[in-house]
C-alpha cells in the first residue's frame, strides 16, 4: 500500500505505508510534510519506518523531526510498538509521556488508537 490520505475519525490523515522507506534525514521528514500538504492534517508514520536514531534522543534526530512537524502545523503520530525502545531509555519514556499529553505529536500503538485520539481531540 502506498502512502495515502485517508479520512480517519473525520480528519484527513496521511497514512504511511509500513513497508515504505526509512525516515533517516530531516529531508525525509520534509518530504512527508510536503505530501501531507495535499490535504492531510495528521501524518501517521509507522514506528518501524523511523531510523533507530529517532529513538536515541542523544542524536537530536527525534527533536529535529518533531520540530519540523510543529513548525508546519501538522500533527505527527508515530504508530506501532516501541516498547523495546522505551524499556531502554527513561528519557524516551518521558518524551513519549509528555508528547502524548499535547496535541501535536503522539506515540500510539495502532491506527485504532489514532482514531480514538482524533475523536477525543474534536
mmCIF file with all atom_site columns, C-alpha atoms in Angstrom:
data_model
loop_
_atom_site.group_PDB
_atom_site.id
_atom_site.type_symbol
_atom_site.label_atom_id
_atom_site.label_alt_id
_atom_site.label_comp_id
_atom_site.label_asym_id
_atom_site.label_entity_id
_atom_site.label_seq_id
_atom_site.pdbx_PDB_ins_code
_atom_site.Cartn_x
_atom_site.Cartn_y
_atom_site.Cartn_z
_atom_site.occupancy
_atom_site.B_iso_or_equiv
_atom_site.pdbx_formal_charge
_atom_site.auth_seq_id
_atom_site.auth_comp_id
_atom_site.auth_asym_id
_atom_site.auth_atom_id
_atom_site.pdbx_PDB_model_num
ATOM 1   C CA . UNK A 1 1   ? 0.000   0.000  0.000  1.00 0.00 ? 1   UNK A CA 1
ATOM 2   C CA . UNK A 1 2   ? 1.466   3.384  -0.890 1.00 0.00 ? 2   UNK A CA 1
ATOM 3   C CA . UNK A 1 3   ? 1.279   6.348  1.485  1.00 0.00 ? 3   UNK A CA 1
ATOM 4   C CA . UNK A 1 4   ? -2.262  7.656  1.167  1.00 0.00 ? 4   UNK A CA 1
ATOM 5   C CA . UNK A 1 5   ? -4.553  10.264 2.636  1.00 0.00 ? 5   UNK A CA 1
ATOM 6   C CA . UNK A 1 6   ? -7.423  8.606  4.488  1.00 0.00 ? 6   UNK A CA 1
ATOM 7   C CA . UNK A 1 7   ? -10.328 10.114 6.374  1.00 0.00 ? 7   UNK A CA 1
ATOM 8   C CA . UNK A 1 8   ? -9.965  8.820  9.945  1.00 0.00 ? 8   UNK A CA 1
ATOM 9   C CA . UNK A 1 9   ? -12.445 9.928  12.602 1.00 0.00 ? 9   UNK A CA 1
ATOM 10  C CA . UNK A 1 10  ? -13.405 12.834 10.337 1.00 0.00 ? 10  UNK A CA 1
ATOM 11  C CA . UNK A 1 11  ? -9.811  14.042 9.943  1.00 0.00 ? 11  UNK A CA 1
ATOM 12  C CA . UNK A 1 12  ? -7.670  13.735 6.801  1.00 0.00 ? 12  UNK A CA 1
ATOM 13  C CA . UNK A 1 13  ? -4.604  11.663 7.720  1.00 0.00 ? 13  UNK A CA 1
ATOM 14  C CA . UNK A 1 14  ? -1.599  10.794 5.578  1.00 0.00 ? 14  UNK A CA 1
ATOM 15  C CA . UNK A 1 15  ? -1.196  7.117  6.495  1.00 0.00 ? 15  UNK A CA 1
ATOM 16  C CA . UNK A 1 16  ? 2.297   5.995  5.591  1.00 0.00 ? 16  UNK A CA 1
ATOM 17  C CA . UNK A 1 17  ? 2.969   2.564  4.172  1.00 0.00 ? 17  UNK A CA 1
ATOM 18  C CA . UNK A 1 18  ? 4.620   0.305  6.788  1.00 0.00 ? 18  UNK A CA 1
ATOM 19  C CA . UNK A 1 19  ? 6.831   -1.096 4.018  1.00 0.00 ? 19  UNK A CA 1
ATOM 20  C CA . UNK A 1 20  ? 7.917   2.309  2.729  1.00 0.00 ? 20  UNK A CA 1
ATOM 21  C CA . UNK A 1 21  ? 11.405  3.767  3.005  1.00 0.00 ? 21  UNK A CA 1
ATOM 22  C CA . UNK A 1 22  ? 13.036  4.579  6.316  1.00 0.00 ? 22  UNK A CA 1
ATOM 23  C CA . UNK A 1 23  ? 12.890  8.127  7.596  1.00 0.00 ? 23  UNK A CA 1
ATOM 24  C CA . UNK A 1 24  ? 16.602  8.775  8.046  1.00 0.00 ? 24  UNK A CA 1
ATOM 25  C CA . UNK A 1 25  ? 17.030  12.502 7.403  1.00 0.00 ? 25  UNK A CA 1
ATOM 26  C CA . UNK A 1 26  ? 15.275  15.770 8.080  1.00 0.00 ? 26  UNK A CA 1
ATOM 27  C CA . UNK A 1 27  ? 14.678  15.973 4.320  1.00 0.00 ? 27  UNK A CA 1
ATOM 28  C CA . UNK A 1 28  ? 12.717  12.702 4.527  1.00 0.00 ? 28  UNK A CA 1
ATOM 29  C CA . UNK A 1 29  ? 10.500  14.358 7.151  1.00 0.00 ? 29  UNK A CA 1
ATOM 30  C CA . UNK A 1 30  ? 10.073  17.419 4.928  1.00 0.00 ? 30  UNK A CA 1
ATOM 31  C CA . UNK A 1 31  ? 9.087   15.147 2.034  1.00 0.00 ? 31  UNK A CA 1
ATOM 32  C CA . UNK A 1 32  ? 6.314   13.646 4.184  1.00 0.00 ? 32  UNK A CA 1
ATOM 33  C CA . UNK A 1 33  ? 5.220   17.119 5.194  1.00 0.00 ? 33  UNK A CA 1
ATOM 34  C CA . UNK A 1 34  ? 5.074   18.072 1.519  1.00 0.00 ? 34  UNK A CA 1
ATOM 35  C CA . UNK A 1 35  ? 2.911   15.022 0.787  1.00 0.00 ? 35  UNK A CA 1
ATOM 36  C CA . UNK A 1 36  ? 0.630   15.945 3.676  1.00 0.00 ? 36  UNK A CA 1
ATOM 37  C CA . UNK A 1 37  ? 0.080   19.403 2.194  1.00 0.00 ? 37  UNK A CA 1
ATOM 38  C CA . UNK A 1 38  ? -2.120  17.707 -0.397 1.00 0.00 ? 38  UNK A CA 1
ATOM 39  C CA . UNK A 1 39  ? -4.864  17.858 2.256  1.00 0.00 ? 39  UNK A CA 1
ATOM 40  C CA . UNK A 1 40  ? -3.839  15.983 5.419  1.00 0.00 ? 40  UNK A CA 1
ATOM 41  C CA . UNK A 1 41  ? -3.827  17.424 8.933  1.00 0.00 ? 41  UNK A CA 1
ATOM 42  C CA . UNK A 1 42  ? -2.034  14.471 10.526 1.00 0.00 ? 42  UNK A CA 1
ATOM 43  C CA . UNK A 1 43  ? 0.813   12.241 9.350  1.00 0.00 ? 43  UNK A CA 1
ATOM 44  C CA . UNK A 1 44  ? 0.755   8.676  10.712 1.00 0.00 ? 44  UNK A CA 1
ATOM 45  C CA . UNK A 1 45  ? 4.223   7.158  10.441 1.00 0.00 ? 45  UNK A CA 1
ATOM 46  C CA . UNK A 1 46  ? 4.756   3.508  11.356 1.00 0.00 ? 46  UNK A CA 1
ATOM 47  C CA . UNK A 1 47  ? 7.392   3.267  14.080 1.00 0.00 ? 47  UNK A CA 1
ATOM 48  C CA . UNK A 1 48  ? 9.313   0.723  12.008 1.00 0.00 ? 48  UNK A CA 1
ATOM 49  C CA . UNK A 1 49  ? 9.882   3.388  9.325  1.00 0.00 ? 49  UNK A CA 1
ATOM 50  C CA . UNK A 1 50  ? 11.834  5.584  11.741 1.00 0.00 ? 50  UNK A CA 1
ATOM 51  C CA . UNK A 1 51  ? 15.593  5.250  11.813 1.00 0.00 ? 51  UNK A CA 1
ATOM 52  C CA . UNK A 1 52  ? 16.810  3.942  15.187 1.00 0.00 ? 52  UNK A CA 1
ATOM 53  C CA . UNK A 1 53  ? 18.461  7.335  15.769 1.00 0.00 ? 53  UNK A CA 1
ATOM 54  C CA . UNK A 1 54  ? 14.959  8.711  16.259 1.00 0.00 ? 54  UNK A CA 1
ATOM 55  C CA . UNK A 1 55  ? 14.650  6.691  19.462 1.00 0.00 ? 55  UNK A CA 1
ATOM 56  C CA . UNK A 1 56  ? 18.129  7.590  20.708 1.00 0.00 ? 56  UNK A CA 1
ATOM 57  C CA . UNK A 1 57  ? 17.499  11.098 21.984 1.00 0.00 ? 57  UNK A CA 1
ATOM 58  C CA . UNK A 1 58  ? 21.179  11.979 22.210 1.00 0.00 ? 58  UNK A CA 1
ATOM 59  C CA . UNK A 1 59  ? 21.270  12.180 18.407 1.00 0.00 ? 59  UNK A CA 1
ATOM 60  C CA . UNK A 1 60  ? 18.678  15.016 18.454 1.00 0.00 ? 60  UNK A CA 1
ATOM 61  C CA . UNK A 1 61  ? 17.096  13.456 15.348 1.00 0.00 ? 61  UNK A CA 1
ATOM 62  C CA . UNK A 1 62  ? 13.688  12.988 17.010 1.00 0.00 ? 62  UNK A CA 1
ATOM 63  C CA . UNK A 1 63  ? 13.634  16.588 18.191 1.00 0.00 ? 63  UNK A CA 1
ATOM 64  C CA . UNK A 1 64  ? 14.592  17.891 14.760 1.00 0.00 ? 64  UNK A CA 1
ATOM 65  C CA . UNK A 1 65  ? 11.897  15.813 13.030 1.00 0.00 ? 65  UNK A CA 1
ATOM 66  C CA . UNK A 1 66  ? 9.218   16.652 15.582 1.00 0.00 ? 66  UNK A CA 1
ATOM 67  C CA . UNK A 1 67  ? 10.048  20.369 15.369 1.00 0.00 ? 67  UNK A CA 1
ATOM 68  C CA . UNK A 1 68  ? 9.554   20.292 11.601 1.00 0.00 ? 68  UNK A CA 1
ATOM 69  C CA . UNK A 1 69  ? 6.016   18.993 12.057 1.00 0.00 ? 69  UNK A CA 1
ATOM 70  C CA . UNK A 1 70  ? 5.231   21.601 14.700 1.00 0.00 ? 70  UNK A CA 1
ATOM 71  C CA . UNK A 1 71  ? 6.669   24.385 12.525 1.00 0.00 ? 71  UNK A CA 1
ATOM 72  C CA . UNK A 1 72  ? 4.439   23.348 9.626  1.00 0.00 ? 72  UNK A CA 1
ATOM 73  C CA . UNK A 1 73  ? 1.410   22.977 11.932 1.00 0.00 ? 73  UNK A CA 1
ATOM 74  C CA . UNK A 1 74  ? 0.943   19.298 11.171 1.00 0.00 ? 74  UNK A CA 1
ATOM 75  C CA . UNK A 1 75  ? 0.311   16.650 13.769 1.00 0.00 ? 75  UNK A CA 1
ATOM 76  C CA . UNK A 1 76  ? 2.615   13.622 13.785 1.00 0.00 ? 76  UNK A CA 1
ATOM 77  C CA . UNK A 1 77  ? 1.510   10.225 15.015 1.00 0.00 ? 77  UNK A CA 1
ATOM 78  C CA . UNK A 1 78  ? 4.194   7.587  15.484 1.00 0.00 ? 78  UNK A CA 1
ATOM 79  C CA . UNK A 1 79  ? 2.194   4.377  15.207 1.00 0.00 ? 79  UNK A CA 1
ATOM 80  C CA . UNK A 1 80  ? 3.399   0.997  16.390 1.00 0.00 ? 80  UNK A CA 1
ATOM 81  C CA . UNK A 1 81  ? 5.114   -0.909 19.154 1.00 0.00 ? 81  UNK A CA 1
ATOM 82  C CA . UNK A 1 82  ? 8.074   0.944  20.625 1.00 0.00 ? 82  UNK A CA 1
ATOM 83  C CA . UNK A 1 83  ? 8.130   -0.972 23.904 1.00 0.00 ? 83  UNK A CA 1
ATOM 84  C CA . UNK A 1 84  ? 11.687  -2.197 23.260 1.00 0.00 ? 84  UNK A CA 1
ATOM 85  C CA . UNK A 1 85  ? 12.999  1.330  22.823 1.00 0.00 ? 85  UNK A CA 1
ATOM 86  C CA . UNK A 1 86  ? 11.004  2.560  25.841 1.00 0.00 ? 86  UNK A CA 1
ATOM 87  C CA . UNK A 1 87  ? 12.464  -0.176 28.029 1.00 0.00 ? 87  UNK A CA 1
ATOM 88  C CA . UNK A 1 88  ? 15.972  1.041  27.209 1.00 0.00 ? 88  UNK A CA 1
ATOM 89  C CA . UNK A 1 89  ? 15.517  4.774  27.803 1.00 0.00 ? 89  UNK A CA 1
ATOM 90  C CA . UNK A 1 90  ? 13.909  6.705  30.631 1.00 0.00 ? 90  UNK A CA 1
ATOM 91  C CA . UNK A 1 91  ? 14.426  9.904  28.593 1.00 0.00 ? 91  UNK A CA 1
ATOM 92  C CA . UNK A 1 92  ? 12.423  8.426  25.716 1.00 0.00 ? 92  UNK A CA 1
ATOM 93  C CA . UNK A 1 93  ? 9.693   7.314  28.139 1.00 0.00 ? 93  UNK A CA 1
ATOM 94  C CA . UNK A 1 94  ? 9.493   10.895 29.436 1.00 0.00 ? 94  UNK A CA 1
ATOM 95  C CA . UNK A 1 95  ? 9.367   12.313 25.893 1.00 0.00 ? 95  UNK A CA 1
ATOM 96  C CA . UNK A 1 96  ? 6.577   9.932  24.872 1.00 0.00 ? 96  UNK A CA 1
ATOM 97  C CA . UNK A 1 97  ? 4.595   10.687 28.024 1.00 0.00 ? 97  UNK A CA 1
ATOM 98  C CA . UNK A 1 98  ? 4.959   14.448 27.569 1.00 0.00 ? 98  UNK A CA 1
ATOM 99  C CA . UNK A 1 99  ? 4.190   14.307 23.836 1.00 0.00 ? 99  UNK A CA 1
ATOM 100 C CA . UNK A 1 100 ? 1.052   12.263 24.376 1.00 0.00 ? 100 UNK A CA 1
ATOM 101 C CA . UNK A 1 101 ? -0.249  14.936 26.774 1.00 0.00 ? 101 UNK A CA 1
ATOM 102 C CA . UNK A 1 102 ? -0.152  17.520 23.990 1.00 0.00 ? 102 UNK A CA 1
ATOM 103 C CA . UNK A 1 103 ? -1.890  17.918 20.705 1.00 0.00 ? 103 UNK A CA 1
ATOM 104 C CA . UNK A 1 104 ? 0.891   17.856 18.108 1.00 0.00 ? 104 UNK A CA 1
ATOM 105 C CA . UNK A 1 105 ? 2.995   14.687 18.495 1.00 0.00 ? 105 UNK A CA 1
ATOM 106 C CA . UNK A 1 106 ? 1.537   11.356 19.586 1.00 0.00 ? 106 UNK A CA 1
ATOM 107 C CA . UNK A 1 107 ? 3.006   7.897  20.084 1.00 0.00 ? 107 UNK A CA 1
ATOM 108 C CA . UNK A 1 108 ? 0.232   5.335  19.625 1.00 0.00 ? 108 UNK A CA 1
ATOM 109 C CA . UNK A 1 109 ? 0.124   1.546  19.404 1.00 0.00 ? 109 UNK A CA 1
ATOM 110 C CA . UNK A 1 110 ? -2.051  1.318  16.278 1.00 0.00 ? 110 UNK A CA 1
ATOM 111 C CA . UNK A 1 111 ? -4.390  3.166  13.924 1.00 0.00 ? 111 UNK A CA 1
ATOM 112 C CA . UNK A 1 112 ? -7.422  2.359  16.098 1.00 0.00 ? 112 UNK A CA 1
ATOM 113 C CA . UNK A 1 113 ? -5.764  4.287  18.935 1.00 0.00 ? 113 UNK A CA 1
ATOM 114 C CA . UNK A 1 114 ? -5.154  7.148  16.487 1.00 0.00 ? 114 UNK A CA 1
ATOM 115 C CA . UNK A 1 115 ? -8.846  7.148  15.566 1.00 0.00 ? 115 UNK A CA 1
ATOM 116 C CA . UNK A 1 116 ? -9.795  7.312  19.259 1.00 0.00 ? 116 UNK A CA 1
ATOM 117 C CA . UNK A 1 117 ? -7.328  10.142 19.859 1.00 0.00 ? 117 UNK A CA 1
ATOM 118 C CA . UNK A 1 118 ? -8.679  12.099 16.899 1.00 0.00 ? 118 UNK A CA 1
ATOM 119 C CA . UNK A 1 119 ? -12.261 11.682 18.095 1.00 0.00 ? 119 UNK A CA 1
ATOM 120 C CA . UNK A 1 120 ? -11.258 12.879 21.583 1.00 0.00 ? 120 UNK A CA 1
ATOM 121 C CA . UNK A 1 121 ? -9.414  15.916 20.167 1.00 0.00 ? 121 UNK A CA 1
ATOM 122 C CA . UNK A 1 122 ? -12.508 17.339 18.493 1.00 0.00 ? 122 UNK A CA 1
#
